[in-house]
Amino acid sequence: MTDVNEQSFSAGNPGGHPGRAPSQPKPKAVAPIWRFSPAPKAVVQSLRTHIIPKIVLALRALPVVATSTVAPREEANAIEAFAGLAVGLDDDAAFAHVDTLLSGGSSVESILLDLLAPTARLLGAQWETDETDFVTVTLGVSRLQRIMRRLGESFHSEVHPADASESVLLTIIPGEQHSFGLSMVAEFFRRAGWNLCTGPFTSHQELTSLVQNHWFDVVGFSVSSDRRLDELKQDIGAIRRSSRNRHVGVMLGGPMVIVQPGLMATMGADMMSVDAASAPQQARGLIYRMTHGV
């Protein structure tokens, strides 16, 4: 088992091994979107009617926890203030605030669940009520994702599992967009010591080939909309037929499992989870049930 527990596979390379992901240099600031030529009307319409609503739905369904001891109004003010930093002109302000919290004793888990997730939800809600625009939401979520990646290594190092060899593939339906929520769930699996491989994948065939050539105890899908549910059901069927692990467990998460509680049975999955922090433990329970026929 590796320290980072991140597996990078090629579908045609069954000899792939988990390894430490190379550290990424700090991204350079890019020119603001509004400096470019206006997008064609068709593109703008597609953003407004298809892409943005899906982003908002995904943000609103991020993990919610009730462990904070801070007064609700004080907590809301802190989240609003941090959201302002995330979309502000100073590219380092939000990062500096998180560093201050860490120095003051806040855990990485609390920052992920009590700060980053509710901030992302707030940005989505602000767009939905026309308090902010798509460019601002995109900027803010992009910074939150960079903060989450930076926190990832220290988050993993908070816990050192003695002997955890489970492997999980976390992805979205091929053709969907990568979600902030899926990235957060992946951090909790890393922290719990899982060998981890994450999507998205360019095609359904690539996904099927991967589970055929590599052993996974669990395959998890984050489902953000109902537009590709037929494809999801086909993917789950193909995974069961082709998987190198004949007892592979399939779990679902994401906004649609909240909107459609019966989705698990409809899609032919084995489990659903709406809680990022407890998903790894739930997945371990799923492995036991799959291997013992419970």
Short mmCIF file of C-alpha atoms in Angstrom, two decimals:
data_model
loop_
_atom_site.label_atom_id
_atom_site.label_comp_id
_atom_site.label_asym_id
_atom_site.label_seq_id
_atom_site.Cartn_x
_atom_site.Cartn_y
_atom_site.Cartn_z
CA MET A 1 0.00 0.00 0.00
CA THR A 2 1.26 3.45 -0.74
CA ASP A 3 1.30 6.62 1.34
CA VAL A 4 -0.85 8.69 -0.95
CA ASN A 5 -2.88 5.70 -2.13
CA GLU A 6 -3.57 7.26 -5.53
CA GLN A 7 -3.59 4.93 -8.52
CA SER A 8 -3.14 6.25 -12.03
CA PHE A 9 -4.08 3.57 -14.54
CA SER A 10 -4.13 3.15 -18.26
CA ALA A 11 -6.96 0.87 -19.32
CA GLY A 12 -4.58 -1.15 -21.45
CA ASN A 13 -1.90 -1.53 -18.79
CA PRO A 14 -2.90 -4.19 -16.28
CA GLY A 15 0.50 -3.92 -14.61
CA GLY A 16 -0.16 -0.44 -13.26
CA HIS A 17 0.84 0.20 -9.65
CA PRO A 18 -0.26 2.76 -7.11
CA GLY A 19 2.22 5.53 -6.55
CA ARG A 20 2.67 8.96 -5.09
CA ALA A 21 1.19 11.66 -7.25
CA PRO A 22 3.83 14.29 -8.14
CA SER A 23 3.44 17.56 -6.28
CA GLN A 24 1.95 20.28 -8.42
CA PRO A 25 3.44 23.77 -8.58
CA LYS A 26 1.14 26.58 -7.60
CA PRO A 27 -1.02 27.43 -10.64
CA LYS A 28 -0.21 30.72 -12.29
CA ALA A 29 -2.88 33.38 -12.29
CA VAL A 30 -4.74 33.51 -15.57
CA ALA A 31 -6.31 36.44 -17.32
CA PRO A 32 -9.87 37.07 -16.12
CA ILE A 33 -12.53 35.49 -18.30
CA TRP A 34 -14.18 38.82 -18.93
CA ARG A 35 -11.16 40.04 -20.93
CA PHE A 36 -11.89 37.59 -23.72
CA SER A 37 -14.28 38.09 -26.59
CA PRO A 38 -17.94 37.51 -25.72
CA ALA A 39 -19.07 33.91 -26.15
CA PRO A 40 -21.54 33.11 -28.95
CA LYS A 41 -25.19 33.29 -27.91
CA ALA A 42 -25.63 29.53 -28.36
CA VAL A 43 -22.79 28.85 -25.90
CA VAL A 44 -24.19 31.27 -23.35
CA GLN A 45 -27.64 29.68 -23.66
CA SER A 46 -26.16 26.21 -23.16
CA LEU A 47 -24.34 27.40 -20.05
CA ARG A 48 -27.48 28.91 -18.58
CA THR A 49 -29.86 26.05 -19.36
CA HIS A 50 -27.68 22.95 -18.94
CA ILE A 51 -24.27 23.44 -17.34
CA ILE A 52 -24.88 26.05 -14.64
CA PRO A 53 -28.01 24.40 -13.18
CA LYS A 54 -26.09 21.13 -12.88
CA ILE A 55 -23.23 22.90 -11.07
CA VAL A 56 -25.68 24.52 -8.67
CA LEU A 57 -27.40 21.19 -7.97
CA ALA A 58 -24.07 19.54 -7.24
CA LEU A 59 -22.96 22.35 -4.93
CA ARG A 60 -26.21 22.31 -2.98
CA ALA A 61 -25.85 18.58 -2.30
CA LEU A 62 -22.35 18.70 -0.81
CA PRO A 63 -21.87 17.01 2.59
CA VAL A 64 -23.64 18.63 5.53
CA VAL A 65 -22.43 18.04 9.07
CA ALA A 66 -23.75 19.23 12.40
CA THR A 67 -20.62 18.94 14.52
CA SER A 68 -19.70 22.61 14.81
CA THR A 69 -19.97 24.24 18.24
CA VAL A 70 -20.03 27.74 16.74
CA ALA A 71 -23.30 29.67 17.01
CA PRO A 72 -25.31 29.40 13.74
CA ARG A 73 -25.23 33.13 12.97
CA GLU A 74 -21.52 33.38 13.74
CA GLU A 75 -20.85 30.34 11.59
CA ALA A 76 -22.92 31.78 8.72
CA ASN A 77 -21.00 35.04 8.94
CA ALA A 78 -17.71 33.16 8.80
CA ILE A 79 -18.81 31.25 5.71
CA GLU A 80 -20.02 34.42 3.99
CA ALA A 81 -16.71 36.12 4.77
CA PHE A 82 -14.73 33.19 3.41
CA ALA A 83 -16.87 33.10 0.27
CA GLY A 84 -15.92 36.74 -0.23
CA LEU A 85 -12.25 35.79 -0.02
CA ALA A 86 -12.76 32.93 -2.47
CA VAL A 87 -14.14 35.25 -5.15
CA GLY A 88 -12.03 38.31 -4.32
CA LEU A 89 -9.23 39.94 -6.28
CA ASP A 90 -6.49 38.62 -3.98
CA ASP A 91 -5.65 35.13 -5.23
CA ASP A 92 -3.91 34.21 -1.96
CA ALA A 93 -6.42 35.55 0.58
CA ALA A 94 -8.51 32.38 0.90
CA PHE A 95 -5.38 30.21 1.13
CA ALA A 96 -3.96 32.47 3.85
CA HIS A 97 -7.20 32.22 5.84
CA VAL A 98 -7.09 28.42 5.74
CA ASP A 99 -3.44 28.46 6.85
CA THR A 100 -4.46 30.64 9.81
CA LEU A 101 -7.17 28.18 10.79
CA LEU A 102 -4.72 25.27 10.62
CA SER A 103 -2.20 27.18 12.73
CA GLY A 104 -4.95 27.83 15.27
CA GLY A 105 -5.65 24.12 15.70
CA SER A 106 -8.51 23.49 13.26
CA SER A 107 -8.45 20.01 11.74
CA VAL A 108 -8.33 19.45 8.01
CA GLU A 109 -11.57 17.48 8.27
CA SER A 110 -13.41 20.41 9.86
CA ILE A 111 -12.11 22.78 7.20
CA LEU A 112 -13.30 20.47 4.44
CA LEU A 113 -16.76 19.82 5.88
CA ASP A 114 -17.48 22.97 7.92
CA LEU A 115 -15.91 25.57 5.63
CA LEU A 116 -15.20 24.48 2.05
CA ALA A 117 -18.41 22.47 1.51
CA PRO A 118 -20.82 25.11 2.91
CA THR A 119 -18.94 27.84 1.04
CA ALA A 120 -19.41 25.96 -2.23
CA ARG A 121 -23.10 25.52 -1.42
CA LEU A 122 -23.40 29.24 -0.66
CA LEU A 123 -21.83 30.19 -3.99
CA GLY A 124 -24.29 27.94 -5.80
CA ALA A 125 -27.22 29.43 -3.90
CA GLN A 126 -26.02 32.97 -4.66
CA TRP A 127 -25.96 32.23 -8.37
CA GLU A 128 -29.39 30.63 -8.17
CA THR A 129 -30.85 33.81 -6.61
CA ASP A 130 -28.96 36.10 -9.03
CA GLU A 131 -26.75 37.50 -6.27
CA THR A 132 -23.68 36.56 -8.30
CA ASP A 133 -22.83 35.41 -11.81
CA PHE A 134 -21.37 32.30 -13.40
CA VAL A 135 -17.87 33.76 -13.74
CA THR A 136 -17.76 34.53 -10.02
CA VAL A 137 -19.02 31.06 -9.05
CA THR A 138 -16.45 29.45 -11.36
CA LEU A 139 -13.63 31.52 -9.87
CA GLY A 140 -14.68 30.73 -6.31
CA VAL A 141 -15.13 26.98 -6.83
CA SER A 142 -11.81 26.81 -8.67
CA ARG A 143 -10.04 28.31 -5.65
CA LEU A 144 -11.86 25.96 -3.30
CA GLN A 145 -10.70 23.00 -5.39
CA ARG A 146 -7.09 24.22 -5.25
CA ILE A 147 -7.31 24.61 -1.48
CA MET A 148 -8.73 21.10 -1.17
CA ARG A 149 -5.89 19.66 -3.26
CA ARG A 150 -3.36 21.49 -1.10
CA LEU A 151 -4.99 20.13 2.06
CA GLY A 152 -5.09 16.59 0.69
CA GLU A 153 -1.63 15.48 1.73
CA SER A 154 -1.90 16.75 5.30
CA PHE A 155 -5.42 15.34 5.56
CA HIS A 156 -4.13 11.89 4.64
CA SER A 157 -1.27 12.14 7.14
CA GLU A 158 -3.63 12.77 10.07
CA VAL A 159 -4.46 9.05 10.18
CA HIS A 160 -2.14 6.09 9.55
CA PRO A 161 -4.19 2.91 9.09
CA ALA A 162 -2.28 -0.14 10.25
CA ASP A 163 -3.36 -2.44 7.45
CA ALA A 164 -5.86 -1.16 4.93
CA SER A 165 -5.63 -2.73 1.50
CA GLU A 166 -9.09 -2.04 0.07
CA SER A 167 -9.24 -0.50 -3.39
CA VAL A 168 -11.90 1.80 -4.76
CA LEU A 169 -12.61 3.37 -8.12
CA LEU A 170 -14.49 6.67 -7.80
CA THR A 171 -15.82 8.27 -10.93
CA ILE A 172 -18.69 9.92 -12.72
CA ILE A 173 -20.65 8.70 -15.72
CA PRO A 174 -18.42 9.09 -18.80
CA GLY A 175 -19.46 12.31 -20.51
CA GLU A 176 -20.46 14.10 -17.30
CA GLN A 177 -18.37 16.87 -15.74
CA HIS A 178 -16.03 16.32 -12.78
CA SER A 179 -17.61 17.54 -9.52
CA PHE A 180 -16.30 19.28 -6.46
CA GLY A 181 -18.20 16.82 -4.29
CA LEU A 182 -16.51 13.77 -5.83
CA SER A 183 -13.08 15.29 -5.16
CA MET A 184 -13.99 15.79 -1.52
CA VAL A 185 -15.20 12.20 -1.13
CA ALA A 186 -11.92 11.01 -2.65
CA GLU A 187 -9.98 12.85 0.07
CA PHE A 188 -11.85 10.92 2.76
CA PHE A 189 -11.07 7.61 1.08
CA ARG A 190 -7.39 8.57 0.87
CA ARG A 191 -7.38 9.48 4.53
CA ALA A 192 -8.96 6.14 5.44
CA GLY A 193 -6.09 4.33 3.72
CA TRP A 194 -7.80 3.10 0.57
CA ASN A 195 -5.95 2.45 -2.66
CA LEU A 196 -7.72 4.98 -4.83
CA CYS A 197 -8.29 5.50 -8.53
CA THR A 198 -10.46 8.38 -9.74
CA GLY A 199 -12.15 9.35 -13.02
CA PRO A 200 -13.54 10.84 -15.09
CA PHE A 201 -12.99 8.59 -18.10
CA THR A 202 -13.32 9.48 -21.75
CA SER A 203 -15.54 6.55 -22.70
CA HIS A 204 -17.62 3.72 -21.30
CA GLN A 205 -15.19 1.25 -22.88
CA GLU A 206 -12.27 2.79 -20.99
CA LEU A 207 -14.13 2.38 -17.71
CA THR A 208 -15.06 -1.24 -18.47
CA SER A 209 -11.51 -2.10 -19.54
CA LEU A 210 -10.15 -0.64 -16.31
CA VAL A 211 -12.26 -2.83 -14.02
CA GLN A 212 -11.51 -5.82 -16.24
CA ASN A 213 -7.74 -5.36 -15.94
CA HIS A 214 -7.45 -4.12 -12.34
CA TRP A 215 -8.88 -5.32 -9.05
CA PHE A 216 -11.31 -3.02 -7.28
CA ASP A 217 -13.27 -3.94 -4.18
CA VAL A 218 -15.74 -1.11 -4.77
CA VAL A 219 -16.71 1.08 -7.71
CA GLY A 220 -18.41 4.34 -6.75
CA PHE A 221 -20.32 6.72 -9.03
CA SER A 222 -21.15 10.33 -8.21
CA VAL A 223 -24.43 11.10 -9.99
CA SER A 224 -25.09 14.80 -10.51
CA SER A 225 -28.07 14.76 -12.89
CA ASP A 226 -30.70 12.49 -14.42
CA ARG A 227 -29.57 13.02 -18.01
CA ARG A 228 -27.43 9.85 -18.30
CA LEU A 229 -29.14 7.40 -15.99
CA ASP A 230 -29.65 4.88 -18.80
CA GLU A 231 -25.91 4.97 -19.44
CA LEU A 232 -25.20 4.56 -15.73
CA LYS A 233 -27.36 1.44 -15.57
CA GLN A 234 -25.55 0.01 -18.59
CA ASP A 235 -22.17 0.84 -17.03
CA ILE A 236 -23.07 -0.93 -13.79
CA GLY A 237 -24.19 -4.00 -15.73
CA ALA A 238 -20.96 -3.99 -17.77
CA ILE A 239 -18.89 -3.65 -14.59
CA ARG A 240 -20.56 -6.67 -13.02
CA ARG A 241 -20.06 -8.78 -16.17
CA SER A 242 -16.45 -7.72 -16.80
CA SER A 243 -14.96 -7.00 -13.38
CA ARG A 244 -11.82 -8.82 -12.41
CA ASN A 245 -13.37 -8.98 -8.92
CA ARG A 246 -16.48 -11.13 -9.32
CA HIS A 247 -17.84 -9.76 -6.01
CA VAL A 248 -17.27 -6.08 -6.73
CA GLY A 249 -19.57 -3.71 -4.85
CA VAL A 250 -21.18 -0.72 -6.57
CA MET A 251 -22.09 2.38 -4.59
CA LEU A 252 -23.79 5.63 -5.61
CA GLY A 253 -23.42 9.14 -4.24
CA GLY A 254 -24.01 12.70 -5.34
CA PRO A 255 -27.04 14.97 -5.67
CA MET A 256 -29.32 12.48 -7.44
CA VAL A 257 -29.33 9.94 -4.60
CA ILE A 258 -30.91 12.68 -2.49
CA VAL A 259 -33.38 13.73 -5.18
CA GLN A 260 -34.24 10.12 -6.08
CA PRO A 261 -33.86 7.85 -3.00
CA GLY A 262 -34.87 4.82 -5.07
CA LEU A 263 -32.03 5.31 -7.53
CA MET A 264 -29.89 2.56 -6.02
CA ALA A 265 -32.44 -0.14 -6.74
CA THR A 266 -33.33 1.26 -10.16
CA MET A 267 -29.71 1.33 -11.29
CA GLY A 268 -28.82 -2.05 -9.81
CA ALA A 269 -26.27 -0.69 -7.32
CA ASP A 270 -25.54 -2.18 -3.88
CA MET A 271 -25.33 0.89 -1.66
CA MET A 272 -25.75 4.65 -1.64
CA SER A 273 -24.05 7.25 0.53
CA VAL A 274 -24.76 10.93 1.11
CA ASP A 275 -22.06 11.49 3.75
CA ALA A 276 -18.48 11.95 2.56
CA ALA A 277 -16.96 11.40 6.01
CA SER A 278 -18.62 8.02 6.60
CA ALA A 279 -18.50 6.75 2.99
CA PRO A 280 -15.22 4.79 3.44
CA GLN A 281 -16.60 2.92 6.47
CA GLN A 282 -19.85 2.24 4.63
CA ALA A 283 -17.85 0.90 1.71
CA ARG A 284 -15.97 -1.48 4.01
CA GLY A 285 -19.30 -2.79 5.21
CA LEU A 286 -20.31 -3.28 1.60
CA ILE A 287 -17.19 -5.35 0.90
CA TYR A 288 -18.07 -7.62 3.81
CA ARG A 289 -21.60 -8.11 2.55
CA MET A 290 -20.45 -8.80 -1.01
CA THR A 291 -17.79 -11.35 -0.01
CA HIS A 292 -19.92 -13.11 2.62
CA GLY A 293 -23.19 -13.09 0.71
CA VAL A 294 -24.97 -11.17 3.47
#
